[in-house]
XYZ file of C-alpha atoms in Angstrom:
458
model
C -35.257 4.179 -21.246
C -34.089 0.807 -22.600
C -35.983 1.392 -25.838
C -34.285 4.683 -26.629
C -31.394 4.550 -29.118
C -28.010 4.928 -27.453
C -26.112 8.116 -28.171
C -23.075 7.856 -30.441
C -19.842 9.786 -30.563
C -19.427 11.840 -33.720
C -16.008 10.556 -34.729
C -13.253 8.088 -34.002
C -11.065 11.014 -32.940
C -13.692 12.012 -30.405
C -13.683 8.502 -28.920
C -9.886 8.418 -28.685
C -9.595 11.894 -27.151
C -12.420 11.232 -24.683
C -10.741 8.005 -23.580
C -7.373 9.756 -23.327
C -8.999 12.611 -21.423
C -10.398 10.170 -18.879
C -7.030 8.431 -18.449
C -4.953 11.626 -18.380
C -4.972 13.323 -15.018
C -2.978 14.354 -12.007
C -1.243 10.981 -11.937
C 0.416 11.718 -15.279
C 1.614 15.142 -14.188
C 2.640 14.861 -10.564
C 2.719 11.144 -9.706
C 4.680 9.935 -12.732
C 7.610 12.403 -12.412
C 7.631 11.908 -8.636
C 7.837 8.110 -8.849
C 10.389 8.333 -11.645
C 12.546 10.508 -9.420
C 12.170 8.112 -6.484
C 13.094 5.067 -8.558
C 16.251 5.955 -10.436
C 15.033 7.690 -13.571
C 15.338 6.121 -17.004
C 15.332 2.439 -15.962
C 12.024 3.016 -14.187
C 10.636 4.612 -17.368
C 11.635 1.539 -19.406
C 9.887 -0.828 -16.990
C 6.858 1.475 -16.932
C 6.546 1.330 -20.729
C 6.918 -2.461 -20.673
C 4.127 -2.898 -18.137
C 1.845 -0.540 -20.041
C 2.006 -3.041 -22.906
C 1.647 -6.099 -20.660
C -1.079 -4.736 -18.356
C -2.667 -1.553 -19.652
C -3.413 -2.475 -23.260
C -5.131 -5.860 -22.659
C -7.189 -4.537 -19.728
C -8.329 -1.471 -21.665
C -9.294 -3.694 -24.614
C -11.461 -5.755 -22.264
C -13.269 -2.677 -20.928
C -13.878 -1.294 -24.415
C -15.185 -4.682 -25.605
C -17.555 -5.121 -22.660
C -18.969 -1.631 -23.090
C -19.452 -1.978 -26.827
C -21.043 -5.426 -26.545
C -23.385 -4.452 -23.721
C -24.317 -0.970 -25.016
C -24.832 -0.054 -21.366
C -23.136 1.895 -18.622
C -20.987 -0.104 -16.153
C -23.833 -0.466 -13.662
C -25.959 -2.368 -16.237
C -23.140 -3.846 -18.300
C -23.313 -7.310 -16.732
C -27.117 -7.313 -16.908
C -26.841 -7.232 -20.694
C -24.193 -9.976 -20.873
C -25.137 -12.435 -18.101
C -28.235 -14.377 -17.040
C -30.318 -13.259 -14.077
C -28.680 -14.045 -10.761
C -25.111 -13.836 -12.029
C -22.726 -12.764 -9.217
C -20.838 -10.601 -11.706
C -23.703 -8.094 -11.646
C -22.620 -6.881 -8.211
C -19.466 -5.467 -9.758
C -21.517 -3.001 -11.788
C -22.672 -1.305 -8.593
C -19.125 -1.357 -7.202
C -17.942 0.345 -10.417
C -20.502 3.131 -9.932
C -19.381 3.523 -6.315
C -15.773 3.726 -7.485
C -16.549 6.548 -9.905
C -18.402 8.480 -7.201
C -15.668 8.030 -4.571
C -13.051 9.065 -7.140
C -14.871 12.354 -7.692
C -15.205 12.948 -3.936
C -11.498 13.795 -3.777
C -10.619 14.414 -7.419
C -12.938 17.399 -7.873
C -11.319 19.247 -4.914
C -7.829 18.473 -6.268
C -8.932 19.694 -9.708
C -10.115 22.878 -7.995
C -6.627 23.373 -6.530
C -5.219 23.542 -10.064
C -7.786 26.182 -11.056
C -6.951 28.306 -8.011
C -3.245 28.017 -8.816
C -3.932 28.985 -12.417
C -5.476 32.174 -11.020
C -2.478 32.697 -8.748
C -0.106 32.356 -11.728
C -2.190 34.554 -14.037
C -2.415 37.378 -11.513
C 1.323 37.302 -10.706
C 0.931 35.946 -7.172
C 3.952 33.675 -7.604
C 6.121 36.730 -8.315
C 4.861 38.655 -5.261
C 5.204 35.705 -2.872
C 8.507 35.388 -1.023
C 10.420 32.213 -1.876
C 10.080 30.872 1.659
C 6.314 31.424 1.749
C 5.067 29.061 -0.982
C 4.279 26.388 1.601
C 2.171 28.921 3.460
C 0.448 29.834 0.181
C -0.625 26.223 -0.308
C -1.635 25.825 3.335
C -3.655 29.008 3.074
C -5.618 27.624 0.129
C -6.338 24.347 1.945
C -7.159 26.277 5.119
C -9.859 28.341 3.390
C -12.490 25.669 2.662
C -15.273 28.138 1.922
C -13.394 29.653 -1.005
C -12.421 26.172 -2.194
C -16.075 25.125 -1.925
C -17.084 27.833 -4.404
C -14.576 26.556 -6.957
C -15.711 22.953 -6.363
C -19.304 24.069 -6.910
C -18.309 25.761 -10.165
C -16.414 22.701 -11.443
C -19.302 20.381 -10.555
C -21.960 22.608 -12.095
C -19.953 23.159 -15.286
C -19.152 19.466 -15.662
C -22.684 18.188 -15.284
C -24.032 20.998 -17.472
C -21.695 19.918 -20.281
C -22.655 16.270 -19.777
C -26.363 17.177 -19.818
C -26.037 18.357 -23.413
C -25.942 15.963 -26.344
C -22.907 13.691 -26.264
C -21.487 15.089 -29.518
C -22.365 18.725 -28.837
C -21.355 18.681 -25.179
C -18.684 16.369 -23.781
C -17.116 15.344 -27.108
C -16.740 18.916 -28.389
C -15.364 20.311 -25.109
C -12.934 17.430 -24.622
C -11.548 17.777 -28.151
C -10.766 21.446 -27.513
C -9.210 20.787 -24.108
C -7.049 17.873 -25.249
C -5.714 19.668 -28.339
C -4.911 22.700 -26.173
C -3.319 20.465 -23.533
C -0.901 18.880 -26.023
C -0.034 22.271 -27.544
C 0.706 23.793 -24.118
C 2.791 20.783 -23.054
C 4.932 20.958 -26.192
C 5.521 24.694 -25.628
C 6.499 24.094 -21.988
C 8.799 21.201 -22.924
C 10.590 23.327 -25.544
C 11.110 26.030 -22.925
C 12.515 23.459 -20.460
C 15.094 22.377 -23.063
C 16.544 25.913 -22.957
C 17.184 25.892 -19.182
C 20.697 25.577 -17.805
C 19.997 22.244 -16.135
C 18.283 20.658 -19.148
C 21.188 18.325 -19.915
C 21.413 16.990 -16.367
C 17.647 16.606 -15.961
C 17.113 14.907 -19.314
C 20.084 12.593 -18.784
C 18.607 11.322 -15.503
C 15.196 10.962 -17.131
C 16.021 9.435 -20.511
C 19.459 7.753 -20.359
C 19.467 4.452 -18.409
C 22.159 4.602 -15.755
C 22.947 1.494 -13.725
C 24.300 3.572 -10.837
C 21.008 5.442 -10.538
C 19.080 2.185 -10.831
C 21.095 0.503 -8.042
C 21.387 3.606 -5.838
C 20.505 2.444 -2.287
C 18.651 5.714 -1.695
C 16.088 4.496 -4.231
C 13.810 1.503 -3.765
C 15.997 -1.367 -5.027
C 15.448 -3.486 -8.129
C 12.272 -5.173 -6.857
C 10.918 -1.851 -5.620
C 11.555 -0.160 -8.966
C 9.872 -2.955 -10.921
C 6.895 -3.022 -8.542
C 6.505 0.752 -8.697
C 6.584 0.658 -12.508
C 3.953 -2.077 -12.540
C 1.692 -0.121 -10.189
C 2.029 3.142 -12.118
C 1.322 1.432 -15.446
C -1.771 -0.165 -13.984
C -3.248 2.850 -12.218
C -2.469 5.530 -14.819
C -5.237 4.253 -17.112
C -7.925 3.999 -14.369
C -8.880 0.487 -15.411
C -11.344 -1.400 -13.232
C -14.311 0.887 -12.512
C -15.780 1.072 -16.004
C -14.246 4.434 -16.895
C -13.326 3.062 -20.329
C -16.292 0.721 -20.747
C -18.680 3.661 -20.961
C -16.896 5.068 -24.033
C -16.901 1.613 -25.602
C -20.693 1.748 -25.348
C -20.785 4.951 -27.411
C -18.870 3.700 -30.468
C -19.728 1.598 -33.496
C -18.236 -1.604 -34.872
C -15.989 -0.084 -37.554
C -12.683 -0.574 -35.743
C -11.170 -3.456 -33.791
C -10.497 -2.551 -30.179
C -6.922 -3.691 -29.541
C -5.602 -1.007 -31.883
C -7.825 1.617 -30.241
C -6.433 0.622 -26.842
C -2.880 0.968 -28.144
C -3.636 4.475 -29.443
C -5.278 5.636 -26.217
C -2.474 4.161 -24.103
C 0.156 5.761 -26.331
C -1.391 9.230 -26.044
C -1.839 8.892 -22.275
C 1.813 7.832 -22.021
C 2.862 10.772 -24.196
C 1.317 13.159 -21.661
C 3.240 11.506 -18.806
C 6.503 11.564 -20.767
C 6.013 15.211 -21.747
C 5.371 16.058 -18.082
C 8.790 14.595 -17.299
C 10.392 16.607 -20.097
C 8.902 19.746 -18.546
C 9.657 19.022 -14.891
C 13.078 17.289 -14.777
C 15.066 20.054 -16.555
C 13.373 22.707 -14.388
C 14.091 20.822 -11.171
C 17.732 20.253 -12.158
C 18.148 23.929 -13.045
C 16.698 25.271 -9.797
C 17.944 22.455 -7.526
C 14.473 21.181 -6.594
C 13.886 17.641 -5.312
C 11.729 15.955 -7.965
C 10.552 13.172 -5.631
C 8.670 15.591 -3.391
C 5.139 14.401 -4.337
C 2.238 16.921 -4.081
C 4.567 19.679 -2.788
C 6.417 19.391 -6.107
C 3.455 20.817 -8.035
C 2.014 23.268 -5.539
C 5.127 24.434 -3.664
C 8.367 23.627 -5.529
C 7.267 24.467 -9.088
C 5.724 27.839 -8.133
C 9.128 28.678 -6.621
C 10.679 27.862 -9.994
C 8.204 30.127 -11.785
C 9.036 32.813 -9.206
C 12.700 32.735 -10.278
C 12.304 31.875 -13.958
C 12.460 34.368 -16.814
C 8.891 34.672 -18.139
C 7.612 32.996 -14.986
C 4.142 34.563 -15.204
C 3.609 33.226 -18.726
C 5.061 29.768 -18.152
C 3.444 29.392 -14.733
C 0.071 30.302 -16.201
C 0.529 27.866 -19.097
C 1.592 25.094 -16.727
C -1.466 25.420 -14.505
C -3.773 25.748 -17.510
C -2.323 22.424 -18.627
C -2.823 20.999 -15.105
C -6.406 22.228 -15.017
C -7.203 20.768 -18.454
C -5.686 17.412 -17.471
C -7.760 17.316 -14.292
C -10.976 18.636 -15.879
C -10.829 16.117 -18.739
C -10.931 13.313 -16.161
C -13.664 14.993 -14.124
C -15.943 15.513 -17.132
C -15.404 11.951 -18.398
C -16.199 10.402 -15.008
C -19.231 12.685 -14.625
C -20.476 11.220 -17.922
C -19.984 7.733 -16.499
C -21.918 8.557 -13.321
C -24.677 10.243 -15.318
C -25.045 7.276 -17.684
C -25.162 4.854 -14.755
C -27.948 6.794 -13.030
C -29.918 7.034 -16.267
C -29.605 3.283 -16.838
C -30.623 2.554 -13.233
C -33.583 4.907 -12.870
C -34.564 5.928 -16.384
C -34.494 9.669 -15.748
C -34.005 12.199 -18.506
C -30.470 13.442 -18.965
C -31.274 16.885 -17.571
C -32.926 15.578 -14.404
C -30.191 13.002 -13.833
C -27.483 15.672 -14.319
C -29.128 17.973 -11.769
C -29.499 15.277 -9.111
C -26.027 13.835 -9.749
C -24.478 17.295 -9.617
C -26.074 18.073 -6.256
C -25.102 14.659 -4.894
C -21.484 14.824 -6.031
C -21.085 18.366 -4.714
C -22.173 17.431 -1.193
C -20.035 14.285 -1.247
C -16.916 16.387 -1.972
C -17.352 18.436 1.199
C -15.687 15.974 3.641
C -12.512 16.226 1.557
C -12.793 20.012 1.187
C -13.301 20.639 4.907
C -11.180 17.720 6.098
C -7.966 19.222 4.757
C -4.863 17.078 4.357
C -4.550 15.850 7.939
C -6.561 14.805 10.977
C -6.534 11.002 10.662
C -4.110 8.376 11.906
C -4.754 5.185 9.919
C -1.241 4.062 9.140
C -0.117 6.123 6.163
C -3.673 7.403 5.672
C -3.694 10.782 7.386
C -6.658 12.568 5.783
C -10.057 12.073 4.200
C -8.392 12.467 0.800
C -5.964 9.636 1.616
C -8.782 7.275 2.629
C -10.864 8.020 -0.472
C -7.823 7.657 -2.740
C -6.921 4.367 -1.025
C -10.417 2.935 -1.557
C -10.333 3.717 -5.282
C -6.679 3.193 -6.203
C -5.773 0.286 -3.912
C -9.092 -1.586 -3.650
C -11.698 -0.864 -6.328
C -9.418 -0.413 -9.369
C -7.366 -3.618 -8.997
C -10.327 -5.654 -7.767
C -12.439 -4.436 -10.684
C -9.673 -5.184 -13.177
C -9.375 -8.685 -11.740
C -13.132 -9.231 -12.181
C -13.078 -7.885 -15.756
C -10.205 -10.249 -16.578
C -11.918 -13.305 -15.095
C -15.186 -12.392 -16.801
C -13.554 -12.020 -20.231
C -11.474 -15.208 -20.102
C -13.368 -17.829 -18.081
C -16.399 -19.782 -19.286
C -18.291 -18.999 -16.081
C -18.247 -15.400 -17.267
C -18.386 -14.108 -20.826
C -15.615 -16.331 -22.118
C -12.577 -15.618 -24.243
C -14.268 -16.513 -27.540
C -17.021 -13.905 -27.058
C -14.511 -11.337 -25.864
C -12.226 -11.954 -28.849
C -15.125 -11.837 -31.321
C -16.250 -8.441 -29.987
C -12.740 -7.011 -29.692
C -11.846 -8.103 -33.235
C -14.968 -6.744 -34.937
C -13.922 -4.037 -37.372
C -10.676 -3.062 -39.055
C -7.359 -2.867 -37.268
C -5.152 -4.733 -34.806
C -6.681 -7.994 -33.567
C -6.541 -10.025 -30.370
C -4.780 -13.319 -31.149
C -5.559 -16.828 -29.911
C -2.085 -17.155 -28.404
C -2.920 -14.333 -25.987
C -5.509 -16.526 -24.275
C -3.143 -18.221 -21.839
C -1.531 -14.948 -20.788
C -4.854 -13.178 -20.261
C -6.477 -16.094 -18.439
C -3.676 -17.185 -16.123
C -0.831 -14.651 -15.947
C -2.771 -11.389 -15.945
C -5.064 -12.280 -12.998
C -2.040 -13.336 -10.928
C -0.262 -10.016 -11.564
C -3.401 -8.063 -10.707
C -3.952 -10.184 -7.598
C -0.434 -9.454 -6.367
C -0.922 -5.736 -6.983
C -4.233 -5.845 -5.111
C -2.747 -7.526 -2.038
C 0.284 -5.238 -2.003
C -1.847 -2.134 -2.433
C -4.367 -3.175 0.203
C -1.776 -3.738 2.952
C 0.761 -1.071 1.961
C -0.691 1.829 4.024
C -0.634 -0.296 7.167
C 2.907 -1.725 7.072
């Protein structure tokens, strides 16, 4: 296996869209508007954009650089860059575990969006009484056998695509999905601008208002800043090698800081467009935007029930949701598949079959566990526990390890990192960034890790 040439992406656009597809997901569509609503609107958005620059871009550059230098999946990345016995190698296995646990709950959630696309397409939102949308969602969750069939279909389709050649399979499909996703989002945003509550919704979202920022019903100044920092960090899924794998598939033509800026900008554009779609609609139909998951699967279907052209716009919205979720699923499947191939040396087809079967069975606790049944602080379901392990433990801990590895001499060292990141044309990492990346960045990540680890239990 080690002697076989590594596959390459067909184009720079393919690399950027694949990376964006991995980063874009449910967090952009339902978590970002929800947290924005809970934290005073436009001021939160400003802090979020600031922390994307301070946290997201440097961490993504590190992952891209490590992947490109190692030419390996995350599970073997450190083997290529460190001597035998290095403690950093353990993180490669933790990264693989993080990708698997992420799919254990993300594939079922992705399947929800596909089911709701079918509901919208067939006019179910229009035939459901306004008061019964909660029951509609509960009915979907309460029918695990039907959900299992959709999960099986998503898993089989994803690993089939990943079993093809990289350029002919994942790259081609992701390009189509991402272009369609942006087109649908722009159409939905334009429609939202025509709603009666567009002015009120957009004002809250885009115009900084000190009264909203200081409103005691929100989380306070420290809470807003902390929430913005957390959202900026987690939206890009940095820490479990999700970006490193795509770094391993690209050449040396372009420097990596500029590529990270482009990927971050496109991921942010999706989140901002989601707000442009949701805030005017919620203001028009008097829906609480801070509702969390019920916002997407209960409140918004009510809006499509009442909206002119609700069948069309509801269908487009859940197509967009499904594409956002599927792009992440397919990208992480590629990561898992590459890790297993690097570990065992199987052919792509055999590895895809075994990984597909394994991932499918690992999703079943979430499918059959529903959204309740546990009492672990704020963790009330299997989904909550799996999300907590990835989002609050493995992502920040992995990002901390990547940062230490790229900046300290006991790891790879800043000089090697900078040399790899700066190979090619484009925006370069500068020497003056060394102090920030070595000392400030690990402290910020460490604080986020501690806060995230204890938050469900306080």
